[in-house]
Short mmCIF file of the C-alpha atoms (twelve columns), coordinates in Angstrom:
data_MODEL
# 
_entry.id   MODEL 
# 
loop_
_atom_site.group_PDB 
_atom_site.id 
_atom_site.type_symbol 
_atom_site.label_atom_id 
_atom_site.label_alt_id 
_atom_site.label_comp_id 
_atom_site.label_asym_id 
_atom_site.label_seq_id 
_atom_site.Cartn_x 
_atom_site.Cartn_y 
_atom_site.Cartn_z 
_atom_site.pdbx_PDB_model_num 
ATOM 1   C CA . UNK A 1   70.642  166.151 26.816 1 
ATOM 2   C CA . UNK A 2   72.674  166.272 23.324 1 
ATOM 3   C CA . UNK A 3   72.367  164.630 20.360 1 
ATOM 4   C CA . UNK A 4   74.981  162.511 20.917 1 
ATOM 5   C CA . UNK A 5   73.964  161.399 24.377 1 
ATOM 6   C CA . UNK A 6   70.792  160.610 22.972 1 
ATOM 7   C CA . UNK A 7   72.320  158.352 20.443 1 
ATOM 8   C CA . UNK A 8   74.505  156.530 23.190 1 
ATOM 9   C CA . UNK A 9   71.529  156.233 25.243 1 
ATOM 10  C CA . UNK A 10  69.562  154.545 22.364 1 
ATOM 11  C CA . UNK A 11  72.511  152.004 21.744 1 
ATOM 12  C CA . UNK A 12  72.677  151.025 25.069 1 
ATOM 13  C CA . UNK A 13  69.104  150.364 25.611 1 
ATOM 14  C CA . UNK A 14  69.343  148.449 22.087 1 
ATOM 15  C CA . UNK A 15  72.090  146.718 23.436 1 
ATOM 16  C CA . UNK A 16  70.424  145.401 26.945 1 
ATOM 17  C CA . UNK A 17  69.092  141.987 25.075 1 
ATOM 18  C CA . UNK A 18  72.716  141.035 25.383 1 
ATOM 19  C CA . UNK A 19  73.261  141.600 28.817 1 
ATOM 20  C CA . UNK A 20  74.700  138.506 30.374 1 
ATOM 21  C CA . UNK A 21  73.078  136.685 32.955 1 
ATOM 22  C CA . UNK A 22  74.970  135.791 36.213 1 
ATOM 23  C CA . UNK A 23  75.265  131.949 34.873 1 
ATOM 24  C CA . UNK A 24  76.804  133.011 31.585 1 
ATOM 25  C CA . UNK A 25  79.429  135.097 33.081 1 
ATOM 26  C CA . UNK A 26  80.433  132.097 35.229 1 
ATOM 27  C CA . UNK A 27  80.565  129.893 32.112 1 
ATOM 28  C CA . UNK A 28  82.619  132.290 30.051 1 
ATOM 29  C CA . UNK A 29  84.887  132.884 33.267 1 
ATOM 30  C CA . UNK A 30  85.414  128.899 33.706 1 
ATOM 31  C CA . UNK A 31  85.865  128.095 29.970 1 
ATOM 32  C CA . UNK A 32  88.282  130.718 29.841 1 
ATOM 33  C CA . UNK A 33  90.120  129.676 32.887 1 
ATOM 34  C CA . UNK A 34  90.182  126.011 31.698 1 
ATOM 35  C CA . UNK A 35  91.405  126.485 27.853 1 
ATOM 36  C CA . UNK A 36  93.723  129.158 28.885 1 
ATOM 37  C CA . UNK A 37  95.340  127.564 31.834 1 
ATOM 38  C CA . UNK A 38  95.476  123.994 30.195 1 
ATOM 39  C CA . UNK A 39  97.342  126.087 26.999 1 
ATOM 40  C CA . UNK A 40  99.669  127.558 29.596 1 
ATOM 41  C CA . UNK A 41  100.742 124.170 30.903 1 
ATOM 42  C CA . UNK A 42  101.126 122.792 27.603 1 
ATOM 43  C CA . UNK A 43  103.367 125.670 26.379 1 
ATOM 44  C CA . UNK A 44  105.764 124.464 29.222 1 
ATOM 45  C CA . UNK A 45  106.169 121.416 27.376 1 
ATOM 46  C CA . UNK A 46  107.141 123.158 24.165 1 
ATOM 47  C CA . UNK A 47  111.003 122.958 23.881 1 
ATOM 48  C CA . UNK A 48  113.171 126.112 23.795 1 
ATOM 49  C CA . UNK A 49  115.792 126.711 21.265 1 
ATOM 50  C CA . UNK A 50  118.820 128.438 22.522 1 
ATOM 51  C CA . UNK A 51  120.205 131.212 19.948 1 
ATOM 52  C CA . UNK A 52  123.196 133.033 21.531 1 
ATOM 53  C CA . UNK A 53  122.257 134.783 24.452 1 
ATOM 54  C CA . UNK A 54  118.586 134.297 23.927 1 
ATOM 55  C CA . UNK A 55  115.993 131.524 24.497 1 
ATOM 56  C CA . UNK A 56  113.240 131.122 21.890 1 
ATOM 57  C CA . UNK A 57  110.143 129.509 23.391 1 
ATOM 58  C CA . UNK A 58  106.450 129.876 23.370 1 
ATOM 59  C CA . UNK A 59  105.243 132.200 26.202 1 
ATOM 60  C CA . UNK A 60  101.636 131.722 26.016 1 
ATOM 61  C CA . UNK A 61  99.278  130.687 23.350 1 
ATOM 62  C CA . UNK A 62  97.467  134.024 22.574 1 
ATOM 63  C CA . UNK A 63  95.088  132.790 19.974 1 
ATOM 64  C CA . UNK A 64  93.118  130.951 22.732 1 
ATOM 65  C CA . UNK A 65  92.481  134.112 24.474 1 
ATOM 66  C CA . UNK A 66  91.908  136.206 21.505 1 
ATOM 67  C CA . UNK A 67  89.324  133.547 19.885 1 
ATOM 68  C CA . UNK A 68  87.505  133.276 23.044 1 
ATOM 69  C CA . UNK A 69  87.539  137.135 23.657 1 
ATOM 70  C CA . UNK A 70  86.427  137.822 19.942 1 
ATOM 71  C CA . UNK A 71  83.608  135.348 20.218 1 
ATOM 72  C CA . UNK A 72  82.184  135.930 23.911 1 
ATOM 73  C CA . UNK A 73  82.396  138.936 26.272 1 
ATOM 74  C CA . UNK A 74  86.163  140.410 26.078 1 
ATOM 75  C CA . UNK A 75  85.807  141.577 29.490 1 
ATOM 76  C CA . UNK A 76  84.834  138.252 31.317 1 
ATOM 77  C CA . UNK A 77  87.587  136.245 28.997 1 
ATOM 78  C CA . UNK A 78  89.937  139.062 30.400 1 
ATOM 79  C CA . UNK A 79  89.218  138.064 34.019 1 
ATOM 80  C CA . UNK A 80  89.030  134.082 33.439 1 
ATOM 81  C CA . UNK A 81  92.113  133.477 31.227 1 
ATOM 82  C CA . UNK A 82  95.048  134.861 33.557 1 
ATOM 83  C CA . UNK A 83  92.983  133.650 36.551 1 
ATOM 84  C CA . UNK A 84  93.416  130.205 34.718 1 
ATOM 85  C CA . UNK A 85  97.219  130.703 34.333 1 
ATOM 86  C CA . UNK A 86  97.365  131.130 38.158 1 
ATOM 87  C CA . UNK A 87  94.746  128.511 39.306 1 
ATOM 88  C CA . UNK A 88  95.089  125.766 36.540 1 
ATOM 89  C CA . UNK A 89  98.902  126.346 35.744 1 
ATOM 90  C CA . UNK A 90  101.133 128.051 38.598 1 
ATOM 91  C CA . UNK A 91  99.245  126.153 41.573 1 
ATOM 92  C CA . UNK A 92  98.948  122.787 39.784 1 
ATOM 93  C CA . UNK A 93  102.773 123.012 38.691 1 
ATOM 94  C CA . UNK A 94  103.670 124.057 42.384 1 
ATOM 95  C CA . UNK A 95  105.058 127.387 41.270 1 
ATOM 96  C CA . UNK A 96  102.829 130.340 42.321 1 
ATOM 97  C CA . UNK A 97  104.492 133.382 43.502 1 
ATOM 98  C CA . UNK A 98  101.784 134.376 45.856 1 
ATOM 99  C CA . UNK A 99  100.661 138.272 45.951 1 
ATOM 100 C CA . UNK A 100 103.385 139.513 43.303 1 
ATOM 101 C CA . UNK A 101 101.484 137.521 40.729 1 
ATOM 102 C CA . UNK A 102 98.651  140.365 40.356 1 
ATOM 103 C CA . UNK A 103 101.606 142.074 38.130 1 
ATOM 104 C CA . UNK A 104 100.945 139.645 35.516 1 
ATOM 105 C CA . UNK A 105 97.257  139.305 36.273 1 
ATOM 106 C CA . UNK A 106 96.617  142.736 35.563 1 
ATOM 107 C CA . UNK A 107 98.958  143.073 32.571 1 
ATOM 108 C CA . UNK A 108 97.521  139.928 30.548 1 
ATOM 109 C CA . UNK A 109 93.931  140.869 31.734 1 
ATOM 110 C CA . UNK A 110 94.304  144.476 30.153 1 
ATOM 111 C CA . UNK A 111 96.088  143.082 27.006 1 
ATOM 112 C CA . UNK A 112 93.256  140.609 26.237 1 
ATOM 113 C CA . UNK A 113 90.320  142.934 26.896 1 
ATOM 114 C CA . UNK A 114 91.975  145.469 24.301 1 
ATOM 115 C CA . UNK A 115 92.676  142.634 21.950 1 
ATOM 116 C CA . UNK A 116 88.914  141.070 21.956 1 
ATOM 117 C CA . UNK A 117 87.402  144.571 21.466 1 
ATOM 118 C CA . UNK A 118 89.782  144.964 18.472 1 
ATOM 119 C CA . UNK A 119 87.979  142.170 17.047 1 
ATOM 120 C CA . UNK A 120 84.771  143.634 15.603 1 
ATOM 121 C CA . UNK A 121 84.067  140.877 13.056 1 
ATOM 122 C CA . UNK A 122 85.167  137.378 13.931 1 
ATOM 123 C CA . UNK A 123 85.187  136.272 10.322 1 
ATOM 124 C CA . UNK A 124 87.839  139.328 9.822  1 
ATOM 125 C CA . UNK A 125 91.139  137.674 9.012  1 
ATOM 126 C CA . UNK A 126 92.839  141.093 9.236  1 
ATOM 127 C CA . UNK A 127 91.254  141.982 12.680 1 
ATOM 128 C CA . UNK A 128 92.402  138.266 13.726 1 
ATOM 129 C CA . UNK A 129 95.878  138.835 12.466 1 
ATOM 130 C CA . UNK A 130 96.411  141.913 14.334 1 
ATOM 131 C CA . UNK A 131 94.664  141.159 17.477 1 
ATOM 132 C CA . UNK A 132 97.118  138.361 18.846 1 
ATOM 133 C CA . UNK A 133 100.141 140.981 17.990 1 
ATOM 134 C CA . UNK A 134 98.550  143.936 20.048 1 
ATOM 135 C CA . UNK A 135 97.680  141.460 23.104 1 
ATOM 136 C CA . UNK A 136 101.387 140.548 23.196 1 
ATOM 137 C CA . UNK A 137 102.754 144.289 22.618 1 
ATOM 138 C CA . UNK A 138 100.473 145.489 25.394 1 
ATOM 139 C CA . UNK A 139 101.534 142.831 27.938 1 
ATOM 140 C CA . UNK A 140 105.002 142.478 27.083 1 
ATOM 141 C CA . UNK A 141 105.503 146.508 26.686 1 
ATOM 142 C CA . UNK A 142 103.703 147.139 30.332 1 
ATOM 143 C CA . UNK A 143 105.972 144.303 31.803 1 
ATOM 144 C CA . UNK A 144 109.272 145.607 30.046 1 
ATOM 145 C CA . UNK A 145 108.591 149.166 30.981 1 
ATOM 146 C CA . UNK A 146 108.427 147.927 34.587 1 
ATOM 147 C CA . UNK A 147 111.631 145.857 34.474 1 
ATOM 148 C CA . UNK A 148 113.469 148.718 32.802 1 
ATOM 149 C CA . UNK A 149 112.331 150.936 35.992 1 
ATOM 150 C CA . UNK A 150 113.553 148.273 38.549 1 
ATOM 151 C CA . UNK A 151 117.082 148.355 36.517 1 
ATOM 152 C CA . UNK A 152 117.123 152.091 36.644 1 
ATOM 153 C CA . UNK A 153 116.294 152.772 40.215 1 
ATOM 154 C CA . UNK A 154 118.897 149.931 41.160 1 
ATOM 155 C CA . UNK A 155 116.793 147.505 42.713 1 
ATOM 156 C CA . UNK A 156 117.314 144.762 40.063 1 
ATOM 157 C CA . UNK A 157 121.121 144.448 39.786 1 
ATOM 158 C CA . UNK A 158 121.011 140.676 38.522 1 
ATOM 159 C CA . UNK A 159 119.270 141.615 35.185 1 
ATOM 160 C CA . UNK A 160 121.641 144.508 34.736 1 
ATOM 161 C CA . UNK A 161 125.064 142.222 35.486 1 
ATOM 162 C CA . UNK A 162 123.663 139.706 33.053 1 
ATOM 163 C CA . UNK A 163 123.478 142.633 30.248 1 
ATOM 164 C CA . UNK A 164 127.277 143.186 31.184 1 
ATOM 165 C CA . UNK A 165 126.335 145.850 33.511 1 
ATOM 166 C CA . UNK A 166 125.542 148.328 30.593 1 
ATOM 167 C CA . UNK A 167 121.912 149.839 30.658 1 
ATOM 168 C CA . UNK A 168 122.061 150.245 26.722 1 
ATOM 169 C CA . UNK A 169 122.759 146.241 26.605 1 
ATOM 170 C CA . UNK A 170 120.126 145.448 28.857 1 
ATOM 171 C CA . UNK A 171 117.306 147.789 26.789 1 
ATOM 172 C CA . UNK A 172 118.730 145.998 23.776 1 
ATOM 173 C CA . UNK A 173 117.916 142.453 25.342 1 
ATOM 174 C CA . UNK A 174 114.400 143.843 26.330 1 
ATOM 175 C CA . UNK A 175 113.716 145.031 22.755 1 
ATOM 176 C CA . UNK A 176 114.665 141.738 20.980 1 
ATOM 177 C CA . UNK A 177 112.870 139.641 23.997 1 
ATOM 178 C CA . UNK A 178 109.767 141.644 22.820 1 
ATOM 179 C CA . UNK A 179 110.182 140.857 19.120 1 
ATOM 180 C CA . UNK A 180 110.852 136.951 19.659 1 
ATOM 181 C CA . UNK A 181 107.579 136.936 21.315 1 
ATOM 182 C CA . UNK A 182 105.591 138.779 19.255 1 
ATOM 183 C CA . UNK A 183 106.847 136.413 16.535 1 
ATOM 184 C CA . UNK A 184 106.222 133.291 18.689 1 
ATOM 185 C CA . UNK A 185 103.187 134.168 20.594 1 
ATOM 186 C CA . UNK A 186 101.773 136.824 18.728 1 
ATOM 187 C CA . UNK A 187 101.931 135.376 15.192 1 
ATOM 188 C CA . UNK A 188 103.130 131.804 15.123 1 
ATOM 189 C CA . UNK A 189 100.937 130.681 18.208 1 
ATOM 190 C CA . UNK A 190 98.471  133.610 18.025 1 
ATOM 191 C CA . UNK A 191 97.357  135.019 14.675 1 
ATOM 192 C CA . UNK A 192 97.679  132.210 12.261 1 
ATOM 193 C CA . UNK A 193 95.611  129.783 14.539 1 
ATOM 194 C CA . UNK A 194 93.247  132.620 15.537 1 
ATOM 195 C CA . UNK A 195 92.500  133.378 11.962 1 
ATOM 196 C CA . UNK A 196 91.921  129.741 11.222 1 
ATOM 197 C CA . UNK A 197 89.734  128.849 14.357 1 
ATOM 198 C CA . UNK A 198 87.563  132.074 14.974 1 
ATOM 199 C CA . UNK A 199 85.568  132.196 11.567 1 
ATOM 200 C CA . UNK A 200 84.930  128.189 12.206 1 
ATOM 201 C CA . UNK A 201 83.725  128.425 15.774 1 
ATOM 202 C CA . UNK A 202 81.710  131.934 14.869 1 
ATOM 203 C CA . UNK A 203 77.970  131.113 15.402 1 
ATOM 204 C CA . UNK A 204 78.824  127.811 17.318 1 
ATOM 205 C CA . UNK A 205 80.292  128.397 20.536 1 
ATOM 206 C CA . UNK A 206 78.344  131.273 21.549 1 
ATOM 207 C CA . UNK A 207 74.760  129.091 21.416 1 
ATOM 208 C CA . UNK A 208 76.046  126.640 23.774 1 
ATOM 209 C CA . UNK A 209 75.879  129.307 26.475 1 
ATOM 210 C CA . UNK A 210 72.791  130.978 25.331 1 
ATOM 211 C CA . UNK A 211 74.516  133.870 23.645 1 
ATOM 212 C CA . UNK A 212 74.137  135.539 20.058 1 
ATOM 213 C CA . UNK A 213 77.058  135.714 17.925 1 
ATOM 214 C CA . UNK A 214 78.588  138.932 17.703 1 
ATOM 215 C CA . UNK A 215 77.292  141.710 15.449 1 
ATOM 216 C CA . UNK A 216 80.083  143.300 13.372 1 
ATOM 217 C CA . UNK A 217 77.581  146.216 13.498 1 
ATOM 218 C CA . UNK A 218 77.355  146.499 17.017 1 
ATOM 219 C CA . UNK A 219 80.993  145.133 18.457 1 
ATOM 220 C CA . UNK A 220 81.928  145.619 22.055 1 
ATOM 221 C CA . UNK A 221 83.114  149.197 23.294 1 
ATOM 222 C CA . UNK A 222 86.508  149.468 24.517 1 
ATOM 223 C CA . UNK A 223 85.469  151.165 27.965 1 
ATOM 224 C CA . UNK A 224 86.080  150.467 31.535 1 
ATOM 225 C CA . UNK A 225 83.653  149.756 34.201 1 
ATOM 226 C CA . UNK A 226 80.767  152.254 34.901 1 
ATOM 227 C CA . UNK A 227 81.296  153.449 31.396 1 
ATOM 228 C CA . UNK A 228 84.963  154.960 32.467 1 
ATOM 229 C CA . UNK A 229 87.644  155.702 29.988 1 
ATOM 230 C CA . UNK A 230 89.452  152.208 29.034 1 
ATOM 231 C CA . UNK A 231 92.479  154.647 29.084 1 
ATOM 232 C CA . UNK A 232 91.917  155.809 32.627 1 
ATOM 233 C CA . UNK A 233 91.539  151.910 33.792 1 
ATOM 234 C CA . UNK A 234 94.992  150.938 31.813 1 
ATOM 235 C CA . UNK A 235 96.744  153.819 33.468 1 
ATOM 236 C CA . UNK A 236 95.450  152.628 36.799 1 
ATOM 237 C CA . UNK A 237 96.081  148.779 36.135 1 
ATOM 238 C CA . UNK A 238 99.560  149.774 35.176 1 
ATOM 239 C CA . UNK A 239 100.460 151.662 37.876 1 
ATOM 240 C CA . UNK A 240 99.208  149.010 40.578 1 
ATOM 241 C CA . UNK A 241 101.254 146.282 38.250 1 
ATOM 242 C CA . UNK A 242 104.322 148.447 38.866 1 
ATOM 243 C CA . UNK A 243 103.725 149.131 42.731 1 
ATOM 244 C CA . UNK A 244 103.331 145.363 43.174 1 
ATOM 245 C CA . UNK A 245 106.262 144.415 41.321 1 
ATOM 246 C CA . UNK A 246 108.523 147.254 42.412 1 
ATOM 247 C CA . UNK A 247 107.535 146.277 46.210 1 
ATOM 248 C CA . UNK A 248 108.459 142.538 45.386 1 
ATOM 249 C CA . UNK A 249 111.708 143.630 43.408 1 
ATOM 250 C CA . UNK A 250 112.721 145.773 46.578 1 
ATOM 251 C CA . UNK A 251 111.972 143.252 48.888 1 
ATOM 252 C CA . UNK A 252 114.323 140.784 47.341 1 
ATOM 253 C CA . UNK A 253 117.107 143.271 46.972 1 
ATOM 254 C CA . UNK A 254 116.723 144.280 50.662 1 
ATOM 255 C CA . UNK A 255 116.715 140.256 51.552 1 
ATOM 256 C CA . UNK A 256 113.177 140.325 53.472 1 
ATOM 257 C CA . UNK A 257 110.187 138.540 52.940 1 
ATOM 258 C CA . UNK A 258 107.201 140.772 52.775 1 
ATOM 259 C CA . UNK A 259 103.912 141.074 51.196 1 
ATOM 260 C CA . UNK A 260 105.005 140.017 47.889 1 
ATOM 261 C CA . UNK A 261 105.671 136.424 48.775 1 
ATOM 262 C CA . UNK A 262 102.147 136.453 50.717 1 
ATOM 263 C CA . UNK A 263 100.240 133.176 49.508 1 
ATOM 264 C CA . UNK A 264 103.422 131.728 47.995 1 
ATOM 265 C CA . UNK A 265 103.238 128.287 46.825 1 
ATOM 266 C CA . UNK A 266 106.448 126.641 45.541 1 
ATOM 267 C CA . UNK A 267 106.900 122.964 45.952 1 
ATOM 268 C CA . UNK A 268 107.831 122.798 42.157 1 
ATOM 269 C CA . UNK A 269 106.036 119.082 41.498 1 
ATOM 270 C CA . UNK A 270 107.820 119.131 37.928 1 
ATOM 271 C CA . UNK A 271 110.886 118.989 39.599 1 
ATOM 272 C CA . UNK A 272 109.833 116.479 41.974 1 
ATOM 273 C CA . UNK A 273 107.677 114.220 39.679 1 
ATOM 274 C CA . UNK A 274 109.403 114.903 35.894 1 
ATOM 275 C CA . UNK A 275 108.181 116.296 32.923 1 
ATOM 276 C CA . UNK A 276 105.452 113.517 32.765 1 
ATOM 277 C CA . UNK A 277 103.785 115.735 35.530 1 
ATOM 278 C CA . UNK A 278 102.681 118.467 33.118 1 
ATOM 279 C CA . UNK A 279 100.850 116.423 31.067 1 
ATOM 280 C CA . UNK A 280 98.873  115.059 34.390 1 
ATOM 281 C CA . UNK A 281 98.602  118.409 35.575 1 
ATOM 282 C CA . UNK A 282 96.978  119.616 32.123 1 
ATOM 283 C CA . UNK A 283 94.599  116.458 32.357 1 
ATOM 284 C CA . UNK A 284 93.534  117.286 35.845 1 
ATOM 285 C CA . UNK A 285 92.885  121.012 34.859 1 
ATOM 286 C CA . UNK A 286 90.797  120.180 31.825 1 
ATOM 287 C CA . UNK A 287 88.513  117.868 33.418 1 
ATOM 288 C CA . UNK A 288 88.256  119.908 36.465 1 
ATOM 289 C CA . UNK A 289 87.332  122.851 34.355 1 
ATOM 290 C CA . UNK A 290 84.904  121.358 31.702 1 
ATOM 291 C CA . UNK A 291 83.455  119.425 34.819 1 
ATOM 292 C CA . UNK A 292 82.679  122.884 36.211 1 
ATOM 293 C CA . UNK A 293 81.742  124.407 32.887 1 
ATOM 294 C CA . UNK A 294 79.111  121.632 31.981 1 
ATOM 295 C CA . UNK A 295 77.808  121.852 35.600 1 
ATOM 296 C CA . UNK A 296 76.652  125.125 35.257 1 
ATOM 297 C CA . UNK A 297 75.615  124.912 31.881 1 
ATOM 298 C CA . UNK A 298 73.150  121.835 33.237 1 
ATOM 299 C CA . UNK A 299 71.923  124.182 36.102 1 
ATOM 300 C CA . UNK A 300 71.123  127.109 33.574 1 
ATOM 301 C CA . UNK A 301 69.150  124.656 31.365 1 
ATOM 302 C CA . UNK A 302 67.116  123.511 34.139 1 
ATOM 303 C CA . UNK A 303 66.382  126.898 35.730 1 
ATOM 304 C CA . UNK A 304 65.111  128.108 32.220 1 
# 
């Protein structure tokens, strides 16, 4: 065994005290689902501004995911947050696209995990500034690459028509959309609130779940399951997301309903009951999510 391997083994053993129990993983998952899902509903309430051909709005509140991932276990926050968007936002609002939603789940989960691992010290304002921006860039660049592929291979003619039939105009529109999202969701509703919130919650949120605050000297490693390379995991996630989205686009282009709409649930409650339903859905999600979270916490306390 080489010196570096011995060192890695020693570090892994030192970290064994930080291994999460099943109940702690569930609490992080449920808390992330609840807060990010409710945040996604509230983001739908924020009005959009029309600026020429572009709509300036809030895609999501990235600070919620980044703050949780910076304080807790990034991997479980990365799984819980996009799951909350699907369960507590899309389904409650009646706009769940079915199997094709996997694309957004994979892109968002990868983005949150990378952003959470970038924050080595939750009190570092510099790291908290860049983490939400990186989250938005990873999410939007992977999604943008798939959108461009759809247009180039000709299975998304509507997007090309909206750009006047020119690929160059479509690419410019995609680039401007990414810049707008970085400014709104990455800085205004990402970096700035994260820089204010994370240092104030550091050392206060973790004990609620029986966790120790993150040690800046031992930050989470950016690696995949079973110590695989994060870049291999990222490449696999991108290929899977692209396969799902390209299949969905091809089925829509061919005018057939296939695997992409499997499990789709789209009664659109907002259109049926009005904008007030958004607040009702947010309240329902908050009550259900926090109820489950505190029930898990009570069970864990009794078992100790």
